[in-house]
PDB file of C-alpha atoms in Angstrom:
ATOM      1  CA  MET A   1      12.936 -35.804  -5.607  1.00 33.00           C
ATOM      2  CA  SER A   2       9.435 -37.145  -6.070  1.00 38.00           C
ATOM      3  CA  LEU A   3       8.715 -39.070  -9.256  1.00 39.00           C
ATOM      4  CA  VAL A   4       4.994 -38.246  -9.024  1.00 43.00           C
ATOM      5  CA  TYR A   5       3.768 -35.171 -10.890  1.00 45.00           C
ATOM      6  CA  PRO A   6       2.057 -33.086  -8.162  1.00 49.00           C
ATOM      7  CA  LYS A   7      -1.545 -32.276  -9.072  1.00 48.00           C
ATOM      8  CA  GLU A   8      -2.596 -30.957  -5.648  1.00 48.00           C
ATOM      9  CA  SER A   9      -2.347 -27.383  -4.331  1.00 52.00           C
ATOM     10  CA  LEU A  10      -2.047 -25.948  -7.817  1.00 57.00           C
ATOM     11  CA  SER A  11      -3.518 -22.684  -6.518  1.00 65.00           C
ATOM     12  CA  VAL A  12       0.019 -21.617  -5.608  1.00 75.00           C
ATOM     13  CA  TYR A  13       0.944 -21.462  -9.291  1.00 79.00           C
ATOM     14  CA  PRO A  14       0.035 -18.566 -11.597  1.00 86.00           C
ATOM     15  CA  LYS A  15      -2.626 -19.264 -14.188  1.00 85.00           C
ATOM     16  CA  HIS A  16      -1.366 -19.396 -17.761  1.00 86.00           C
ATOM     17  CA  LEU A  17      -3.968 -16.779 -18.642  1.00 90.00           C
ATOM     18  CA  SER A  18      -3.865 -13.788 -16.284  1.00 91.00           C
ATOM     19  CA  PRO A  19      -5.601 -10.951 -18.197  1.00 91.00           C
ATOM     20  CA  GLU A  20      -4.185  -8.208 -15.964  1.00 94.00           C
ATOM     21  CA  TYR A  21      -0.729  -9.408 -17.060  1.00 94.00           C
ATOM     22  CA  LYS A  22      -1.357  -8.535 -20.701  1.00 93.00           C
ATOM     23  CA  SER A  23       1.347 -10.573 -22.444  1.00 92.00           C
ATOM     24  CA  THR A  24      -0.261 -13.788 -21.141  1.00 93.00           C
ATOM     25  CA  VAL A  25      -3.307 -13.121 -23.349  1.00 93.00           C
ATOM     26  CA  LYS A  26      -1.242 -13.817 -26.467  1.00 90.00           C
ATOM     27  CA  ARG A  27       1.014 -16.580 -25.182  1.00 91.00           C
ATOM     28  CA  SER A  28      -1.223 -18.668 -22.898  1.00 92.00           C
ATOM     29  CA  PRO A  29      -2.553 -22.027 -24.208  1.00 91.00           C
ATOM     30  CA  SER A  30      -6.076 -21.992 -25.661  1.00 88.00           C
ATOM     31  CA  LYS A  31      -6.680 -25.707 -24.976  1.00 89.00           C
ATOM     32  CA  PRO A  32      -6.322 -27.784 -21.774  1.00 85.00           C
ATOM     33  CA  LEU A  33      -2.784 -28.873 -21.018  1.00 80.00           C
ATOM     34  CA  ILE A  34      -1.882 -32.537 -21.323  1.00 85.00           C
ATOM     35  CA  ILE A  35       0.113 -33.854 -18.363  1.00 82.00           C
ATOM     36  CA  VAL A  36       2.870 -36.207 -19.517  1.00 80.00           C
ATOM     37  CA  PRO A  37       4.232 -38.205 -16.546  1.00 80.00           C
ATOM     38  CA  HIS A  38       7.979 -37.860 -16.128  1.00 76.00           C
ATOM     39  CA  THR A  39       9.974 -41.076 -16.010  1.00 79.00           C
ATOM     40  CA  LEU A  40      13.308 -41.667 -14.298  1.00 78.00           C
ATOM     41  CA  SER A  41      15.269 -40.650 -17.400  1.00 72.00           C
ATOM     42  CA  GLU A  42      13.643 -37.201 -17.501  1.00 71.00           C
ATOM     43  CA  LEU A  43      14.081 -36.573 -13.778  1.00 68.00           C
ATOM     44  CA  THR A  44      17.719 -37.621 -13.349  1.00 70.00           C
ATOM     45  CA  GLY A  45      19.583 -35.847 -16.140  1.00 65.00           C
ATOM     46  CA  PRO A  46      21.349 -34.170 -17.717  1.00 63.00           C
ATOM     47  CA  ALA A  47      23.657 -32.987 -14.948  1.00 64.00           C
ATOM     48  CA  PHE A  48      25.200 -29.523 -14.793  1.00 63.00           C
ATOM     49  CA  GLY A  49      28.936 -29.168 -15.358  1.00 62.00           C
ATOM     50  CA  HIS A  50      30.524 -27.641 -12.230  1.00 60.00           C
ATOM     51  CA  ASP A  51      33.545 -26.345 -14.157  1.00 68.00           C
ATOM     52  CA  ALA A  52      31.360 -23.623 -15.712  1.00 78.00           C
ATOM     53  CA  ILE A  53      31.199 -21.730 -12.393  1.00 88.00           C
ATOM     54  CA  GLN A  54      33.781 -18.951 -12.155  1.00 88.00           C
ATOM     55  CA  GLU A  55      35.206 -17.428  -8.958  1.00 86.00           C
ATOM     56  CA  THR A  56      33.266 -14.152  -9.127  1.00 91.00           C
ATOM     57  CA  ASP A  57      30.043 -15.508 -10.641  1.00 96.00           C
ATOM     58  CA  ASN A  58      28.170 -15.159  -7.334  1.00 97.00           C
ATOM     59  CA  ASP A  59      29.538 -11.659  -6.578  1.00 98.00           C
ATOM     60  CA  LEU A  60      28.006  -9.272  -9.100  1.00 98.00           C
ATOM     61  CA  THR A  61      29.942  -6.359  -7.573  1.00 97.00           C
ATOM     62  CA  LYS A  62      33.326  -7.801  -8.604  1.00 96.00           C
ATOM     63  CA  GLN A  63      32.747  -8.856 -12.202  1.00 96.00           C
ATOM     64  CA  HIS A  64      34.246  -5.687 -13.727  1.00 96.00           C
ATOM     65  CA  LYS A  65      37.225  -3.401 -13.166  1.00 95.00           C
ATOM     66  CA  GLY A  66      35.256  -0.811 -11.185  1.00 96.00           C
ATOM     67  CA  GLU A  67      32.552  -0.999  -8.544  1.00 95.00           C
ATOM     68  CA  PRO A  68      28.885  -0.752  -9.565  1.00 98.00           C
ATOM     69  CA  LEU A  69      26.612   1.994  -8.327  1.00 97.00           C
ATOM     70  CA  GLY A  70      23.815   1.255  -5.888  1.00 98.00           C
ATOM     71  CA  GLU A  71      22.974  -0.233  -2.515  1.00 98.00           C
ATOM     72  CA  ARG A  72      24.972  -3.383  -1.754  1.00 98.00           C
ATOM     73  CA  ILE A  73      22.917  -6.390  -0.644  1.00 98.00           C
ATOM     74  CA  ILE A  74      23.567 -10.030   0.152  1.00 98.00           C
ATOM     75  CA  VAL A  75      20.935 -12.584  -0.877  1.00 98.00           C
ATOM     76  CA  HIS A  76      21.323 -15.845   0.981  1.00 98.00           C
ATOM     77  CA  GLY A  77      19.088 -18.865   1.253  1.00 98.00           C
ATOM     78  CA  ARG A  78      18.594 -22.570   0.993  1.00 97.00           C
ATOM     79  CA  VAL A  79      17.260 -24.871  -1.717  1.00 94.00           C
ATOM     80  CA  LEU A  80      15.164 -27.721  -0.299  1.00 92.00           C
ATOM     81  CA  ASP A  81      13.040 -30.555  -1.658  1.00 88.00           C
ATOM     82  CA  GLU A  82       9.353 -31.042  -0.792  1.00 85.00           C
ATOM     83  CA  ASP A  83      10.346 -32.897   2.407  1.00 89.00           C
ATOM     84  CA  LYS A  84      12.584 -29.967   3.457  1.00 90.00           C
ATOM     85  CA  ARG A  85      15.760 -31.918   2.747  1.00 93.00           C
ATOM     86  CA  PRO A  86      18.675 -29.864   1.337  1.00 93.00           C
ATOM     87  CA  VAL A  87      19.344 -30.024  -2.409  1.00 91.00           C
ATOM     88  CA  PRO A  88      23.169 -29.913  -2.664  1.00 92.00           C
ATOM     89  CA  GLU A  89      25.294 -28.846  -5.630  1.00 89.00           C
ATOM     90  CA  THR A  90      22.406 -27.559  -7.703  1.00 90.00           C
ATOM     91  CA  LEU A  91      22.758 -24.598 -10.051  1.00 91.00           C
ATOM     92  CA  VAL A  92      21.189 -21.314  -8.923  1.00 95.00           C
ATOM     93  CA  GLU A  93      21.214 -18.411 -11.402  1.00 96.00           C
ATOM     94  CA  ILE A  94      20.012 -14.822 -11.022  1.00 98.00           C
ATOM     95  CA  TRP A  95      19.527 -11.874 -13.353  1.00 98.00           C
ATOM     96  CA  GLN A  96      18.314  -8.389 -12.562  1.00 98.00           C
ATOM     97  CA  ALA A  97      18.136  -4.722 -13.499  1.00 98.00           C
ATOM     98  CA  ASN A  98      20.796  -2.350 -12.205  1.00 98.00           C
ATOM     99  CA  ALA A  99      20.242   0.157  -9.395  1.00 98.00           C
ATOM    100  CA  CYS A 100      18.590   2.537 -11.880  1.00 98.00           C
ATOM    101  CA  GLY A 101      16.132  -0.086 -13.104  1.00 98.00           C
ATOM    102  CA  ARG A 102      17.728  -0.976 -16.439  1.00 98.00           C
ATOM    103  CA  TYR A 103      18.833  -4.312 -17.920  1.00 97.00           C
ATOM    104  CA  VAL A 104      21.875  -4.846 -20.110  1.00 95.00           C
ATOM    105  CA  HIS A 105      19.743  -5.875 -23.087  1.00 94.00           C
ATOM    106  CA  ASN A 106      19.151  -4.214 -26.441  1.00 93.00           C
ATOM    107  CA  VAL A 107      15.375  -4.484 -26.013  1.00 93.00           C
ATOM    108  CA  ASP A 108      15.516  -2.429 -22.817  1.00 94.00           C
ATOM    109  CA  GLN A 109      15.349   1.187 -23.959  1.00 92.00           C
ATOM    110  CA  HIS A 110      14.242   2.625 -20.614  1.00 92.00           C
ATOM    111  CA  PRO A 111      15.880   6.101 -20.440  1.00 93.00           C
ATOM    112  CA  ALA A 112      17.865   5.259 -17.313  1.00 96.00           C
ATOM    113  CA  PRO A 113      21.669   4.987 -17.290  1.00 97.00           C
ATOM    114  CA  LEU A 114      23.506   1.743 -17.851  1.00 97.00           C
ATOM    115  CA  ASP A 115      26.246   0.908 -15.371  1.00 97.00           C
ATOM    116  CA  PRO A 116      29.493  -0.130 -17.105  1.00 97.00           C
ATOM    117  CA  ASN A 117      30.491  -2.030 -13.965  1.00 98.00           C
ATOM    118  CA  PHE A 118      27.300  -4.051 -13.586  1.00 98.00           C
ATOM    119  CA  THR A 119      26.069  -6.763 -15.957  1.00 97.00           C
ATOM    120  CA  GLY A 120      23.296  -8.038 -13.684  1.00 97.00           C
ATOM    121  CA  ALA A 121      23.773 -11.807 -13.958  1.00 97.00           C
ATOM    122  CA  GLY A 122      25.259 -14.381 -11.610  1.00 97.00           C
ATOM    123  CA  ARG A 123      25.364 -18.080 -10.840  1.00 95.00           C
ATOM    124  CA  THR A 124      26.470 -20.380  -8.068  1.00 96.00           C
ATOM    125  CA  LEU A 125      26.106 -23.935  -6.755  1.00 93.00           C
ATOM    126  CA  THR A 126      24.457 -24.799  -3.464  1.00 94.00           C
ATOM    127  CA  ASP A 127      26.743 -26.325  -0.829  1.00 95.00           C
ATOM    128  CA  LYS A 128      26.286 -29.724   0.806  1.00 95.00           C
ATOM    129  CA  ASP A 129      23.545 -28.301   3.041  1.00 97.00           C
ATOM    130  CA  GLY A 130      21.683 -26.639   0.164  1.00 95.00           C
ATOM    131  CA  TYR A 131      22.812 -23.066   0.898  1.00 97.00           C
ATOM    132  CA  TYR A 132      23.622 -20.429  -1.735  1.00 97.00           C
ATOM    133  CA  LYS A 133      24.754 -16.782  -1.540  1.00 98.00           C
ATOM    134  CA  PHE A 134      24.943 -13.812  -3.917  1.00 98.00           C
ATOM    135  CA  ILE A 135      26.456 -10.373  -3.422  1.00 98.00           C
ATOM    136  CA  THR A 136      24.841  -7.763  -5.638  1.00 98.00           C
ATOM    137  CA  VAL A 137      23.117  -4.360  -5.662  1.00 98.00           C
ATOM    138  CA  LYS A 138      19.454  -3.740  -5.011  1.00 98.00           C
ATOM    139  CA  PRO A 139      17.681  -3.476  -8.389  1.00 98.00           C
ATOM    140  CA  GLY A 140      15.606  -0.415  -9.208  1.00 98.00           C
ATOM    141  CA  ALA A 141      11.981  -0.280 -10.327  1.00 98.00           C
ATOM    142  CA  TYR A 142      11.316   0.271 -14.041  1.00 97.00           C
ATOM    143  CA  PRO A 143       8.387   1.046 -16.379  1.00 97.00           C
ATOM    144  CA  TRP A 144       7.068  -1.834 -18.460  1.00 96.00           C
ATOM    145  CA  GLY A 145       4.031  -0.593 -20.393  1.00 93.00           C
ATOM    146  CA  ASN A 146       1.512  -3.165 -19.162  1.00 95.00           C
ATOM    147  CA  HIS A 147      -0.976  -0.485 -18.146  1.00 93.00           C
ATOM    148  CA  ARG A 148      -1.017   3.252 -17.558  1.00 94.00           C
ATOM    149  CA  ASN A 149       2.055   4.353 -15.588  1.00 94.00           C
ATOM    150  CA  ALA A 150       3.004   0.719 -14.932  1.00 96.00           C
ATOM    151  CA  TRP A 151       6.218   0.063 -12.962  1.00 97.00           C
ATOM    152  CA  ARG A 152       7.654  -3.302 -11.900  1.00 98.00           C
ATOM    153  CA  PRO A 153       8.570  -3.646  -8.221  1.00 98.00           C
ATOM    154  CA  ASN A 154      12.210  -4.155  -7.249  1.00 98.00           C
ATOM    155  CA  HIS A 155      12.904  -7.817  -7.986  1.00 98.00           C
ATOM    156  CA  ILE A 156      15.549 -10.409  -8.807  1.00 98.00           C
ATOM    157  CA  HIS A 157      14.900 -13.274 -11.227  1.00 98.00           C
ATOM    158  CA  PHE A 158      15.897 -16.755 -10.033  1.00 97.00           C
ATOM    159  CA  SER A 159      16.479 -19.971 -11.947  1.00 94.00           C
ATOM    160  CA  VAL A 160      17.060 -23.217 -10.019  1.00 93.00           C
ATOM    161  CA  PHE A 161      17.658 -26.508 -11.815  1.00 83.00           C
ATOM    162  CA  GLY A 162      17.035 -29.001  -9.020  1.00 70.00           C
ATOM    163  CA  GLN A 163      18.308 -32.493  -9.801  1.00 67.00           C
ATOM    164  CA  SER A 164      17.786 -32.153 -13.565  1.00 68.00           C
ATOM    165  CA  PHE A 165      16.846 -29.613 -16.234  1.00 65.00           C
ATOM    166  CA  LEU A 166      13.217 -30.804 -16.167  1.00 70.00           C
ATOM    167  CA  THR A 167      12.883 -29.800 -12.504  1.00 73.00           C
ATOM    168  CA  ARG A 168      13.896 -26.223 -13.303  1.00 81.00           C
ATOM    169  CA  LEU A 169      12.139 -23.413 -11.452  1.00 87.00           C
ATOM    170  CA  VAL A 170      12.071 -19.825 -12.725  1.00 91.00           C
ATOM    171  CA  THR A 171      10.674 -17.314 -10.257  1.00 94.00           C
ATOM    172  CA  GLN A 172      11.151 -13.791  -8.908  1.00 97.00           C
ATOM    173  CA  MET A 173      12.250 -12.575  -5.492  1.00 98.00           C
ATOM    174  CA  TYR A 174      10.673  -9.380  -4.179  1.00 98.00           C
ATOM    175  CA  PHE A 175      11.631  -7.061  -1.322  1.00 98.00           C
ATOM    176  CA  PRO A 176       9.653  -6.376   1.862  1.00 97.00           C
ATOM    177  CA  GLY A 177       7.614  -3.185   2.080  1.00 97.00           C
ATOM    178  CA  ASP A 178       7.581  -2.445  -1.663  1.00 98.00           C
ATOM    179  CA  PRO A 179       4.456  -0.324  -2.382  1.00 97.00           C
ATOM    180  CA  LEU A 180       4.354  -1.495  -6.008  1.00 98.00           C
ATOM    181  CA  LEU A 181       3.565  -5.103  -5.058  1.00 98.00           C
ATOM    182  CA  ASP A 182      -0.129  -4.444  -4.491  1.00 96.00           C
ATOM    183  CA  ILE A 183      -0.603  -3.213  -8.068  1.00 96.00           C
ATOM    184  CA  ASP A 184       1.844  -5.510  -9.895  1.00 97.00           C
ATOM    185  CA  PRO A 185       0.033  -7.976 -12.222  1.00 96.00           C
ATOM    186  CA  VAL A 186       2.996 -10.399 -12.297  1.00 96.00           C
ATOM    187  CA  TYR A 187       3.172 -10.724  -8.516  1.00 96.00           C
ATOM    188  CA  ASN A 188      -0.620 -10.877  -8.230  1.00 95.00           C
ATOM    189  CA  SER A 189      -0.949 -13.542 -10.931  1.00 94.00           C
ATOM    190  CA  VAL A 190      -0.283 -16.041  -8.115  1.00 92.00           C
ATOM    191  CA  PRO A 191      -3.845 -16.635  -6.830  1.00 91.00           C
ATOM    192  CA  ASP A 192      -2.957 -17.758  -3.304  1.00 92.00           C
ATOM    193  CA  PRO A 193      -2.125 -14.750  -1.043  1.00 92.00           C
ATOM    194  CA  ALA A 194       0.036 -16.918   1.230  1.00 92.00           C
ATOM    195  CA  ALA A 195       2.033 -18.172  -1.747  1.00 91.00           C
ATOM    196  CA  ARG A 196       2.557 -14.601  -2.968  1.00 93.00           C
ATOM    197  CA  LYS A 197       4.057 -13.617   0.375  1.00 94.00           C
ATOM    198  CA  ARG A 198       6.552 -16.468   0.100  1.00 93.00           C
ATOM    199  CA  MET A 199       8.066 -14.687  -2.904  1.00 96.00           C
ATOM    200  CA  ILE A 200       9.060 -11.767  -0.668  1.00 98.00           C
ATOM    201  CA  ALA A 201      12.527 -12.069   0.851  1.00 98.00           C
ATOM    202  CA  ARG A 202      12.994 -11.571   4.570  1.00 97.00           C
ATOM    203  CA  LEU A 203      15.306  -8.861   5.867  1.00 98.00           C
ATOM    204  CA  ALA A 204      18.068 -10.706   7.756  1.00 97.00           C
ATOM    205  CA  LEU A 205      20.598  -8.413   9.397  1.00 95.00           C
ATOM    206  CA  GLU A 206      22.687 -11.381  10.551  1.00 96.00           C
ATOM    207  CA  ILE A 207      23.413 -12.219   6.903  1.00 95.00           C
ATOM    208  CA  GLY A 208      24.612  -8.732   5.976  1.00 96.00           C
ATOM    209  CA  ILE A 209      28.038  -7.176   6.371  1.00 94.00           C
ATOM    210  CA  GLU A 210      28.221  -4.291   8.843  1.00 94.00           C
ATOM    211  CA  ASN A 211      28.685  -0.902   7.150  1.00 94.00           C
ATOM    212  CA  VAL A 212      28.712  -2.622   3.744  1.00 95.00           C
ATOM    213  CA  ALA A 213      25.536  -4.531   2.813  1.00 97.00           C
ATOM    214  CA  LEU A 214      22.090  -5.483   4.064  1.00 98.00           C
ATOM    215  CA  GLY A 215      21.166  -9.153   4.030  1.00 98.00           C
ATOM    216  CA  TYR A 216      18.024 -10.839   2.708  1.00 98.00           C
ATOM    217  CA  ARG A 217      16.942 -14.459   3.228  1.00 98.00           C
ATOM    218  CA  PHE A 218      15.151 -16.273   0.378  1.00 98.00           C
ATOM    219  CA  ASP A 219      14.623 -20.034   0.610  1.00 97.00           C
ATOM    220  CA  ILE A 220      13.261 -22.141  -2.250  1.00 94.00           C
ATOM    221  CA  VAL A 221      11.502 -25.516  -2.286  1.00 90.00           C
ATOM    222  CA  LEU A 222      11.656 -27.706  -5.392  1.00 84.00           C
ATOM    223  CA  ALA A 223       8.537 -29.848  -5.261  1.00 72.00           C
ATOM    224  CA  GLY A 224       9.182 -32.780  -7.582  1.00 56.00           C
ATOM    225  CA  ALA A 225       8.538 -31.920 -11.235  1.00 35.00           C
ATOM    226  CA  LYS A 226       6.787 -28.707 -10.204  1.00 39.00           C
ATOM    227  CA  SER A 227       8.398 -26.041  -8.034  1.00 40.00           C
ATOM    228  CA  THR A 228       7.292 -23.284  -5.700  1.00 42.00           C
ATOM    229  CA  PRO A 229       9.222 -20.667  -3.729  1.00 44.00           C
ATOM    230  CA  LEU A 230       8.948 -21.008   0.032  1.00 42.00           C
ATOM    231  CA  GLY A 231      10.054 -18.372   2.506  1.00 41.00           C
ATOM    232  CA  ILE A 232      11.305 -19.816   5.807  1.00 36.00           C
TER     233      ILE A 232
END
């Protein structure tokens, strides 16, 4: 991992203030940010405890007594550093809405059914070659009140810790061909069109299970102290 805070190519990152994404108006900084260089101590620890990973944490369809409703999918990819070297044994977490577009959260009062067999959260560690895999259901779209008749595209939230907590990336994975992407302020808050497209997973039939689940490929690059998703 690079010890230099990357200041170039910042156009791939969303601006803190994106007026079309209305909640950023209240929470974005009003003064210029101060860059504090990260030293070795910030970039090398703390480490994640591997014993916290349970057997079914990466299979969201087997975390309850019954099977969840919805289309089964497999999300598979690789975590790499800025030189395209694999990042092994790093924590990858996901959370998502169920197939009806609802989260298991008391703030989510969308009048869509909850699924008693789907919590919508998983975690796993990358292997020695940087690969990860989740089995889940395709999340549904949901209304979010940002503008008139606003609906979020189908998406899965990702958190990747890299080599330390300070190299954490939080991003969203989208699905190919979703008509809501063109009008979604969150997706479009990334100013670089090429960077936006890298947040869209690639349909990968070779990853799926025949007659069971479609497969999607979503690779991620952790670029030093800053991070950006990269579709390969």
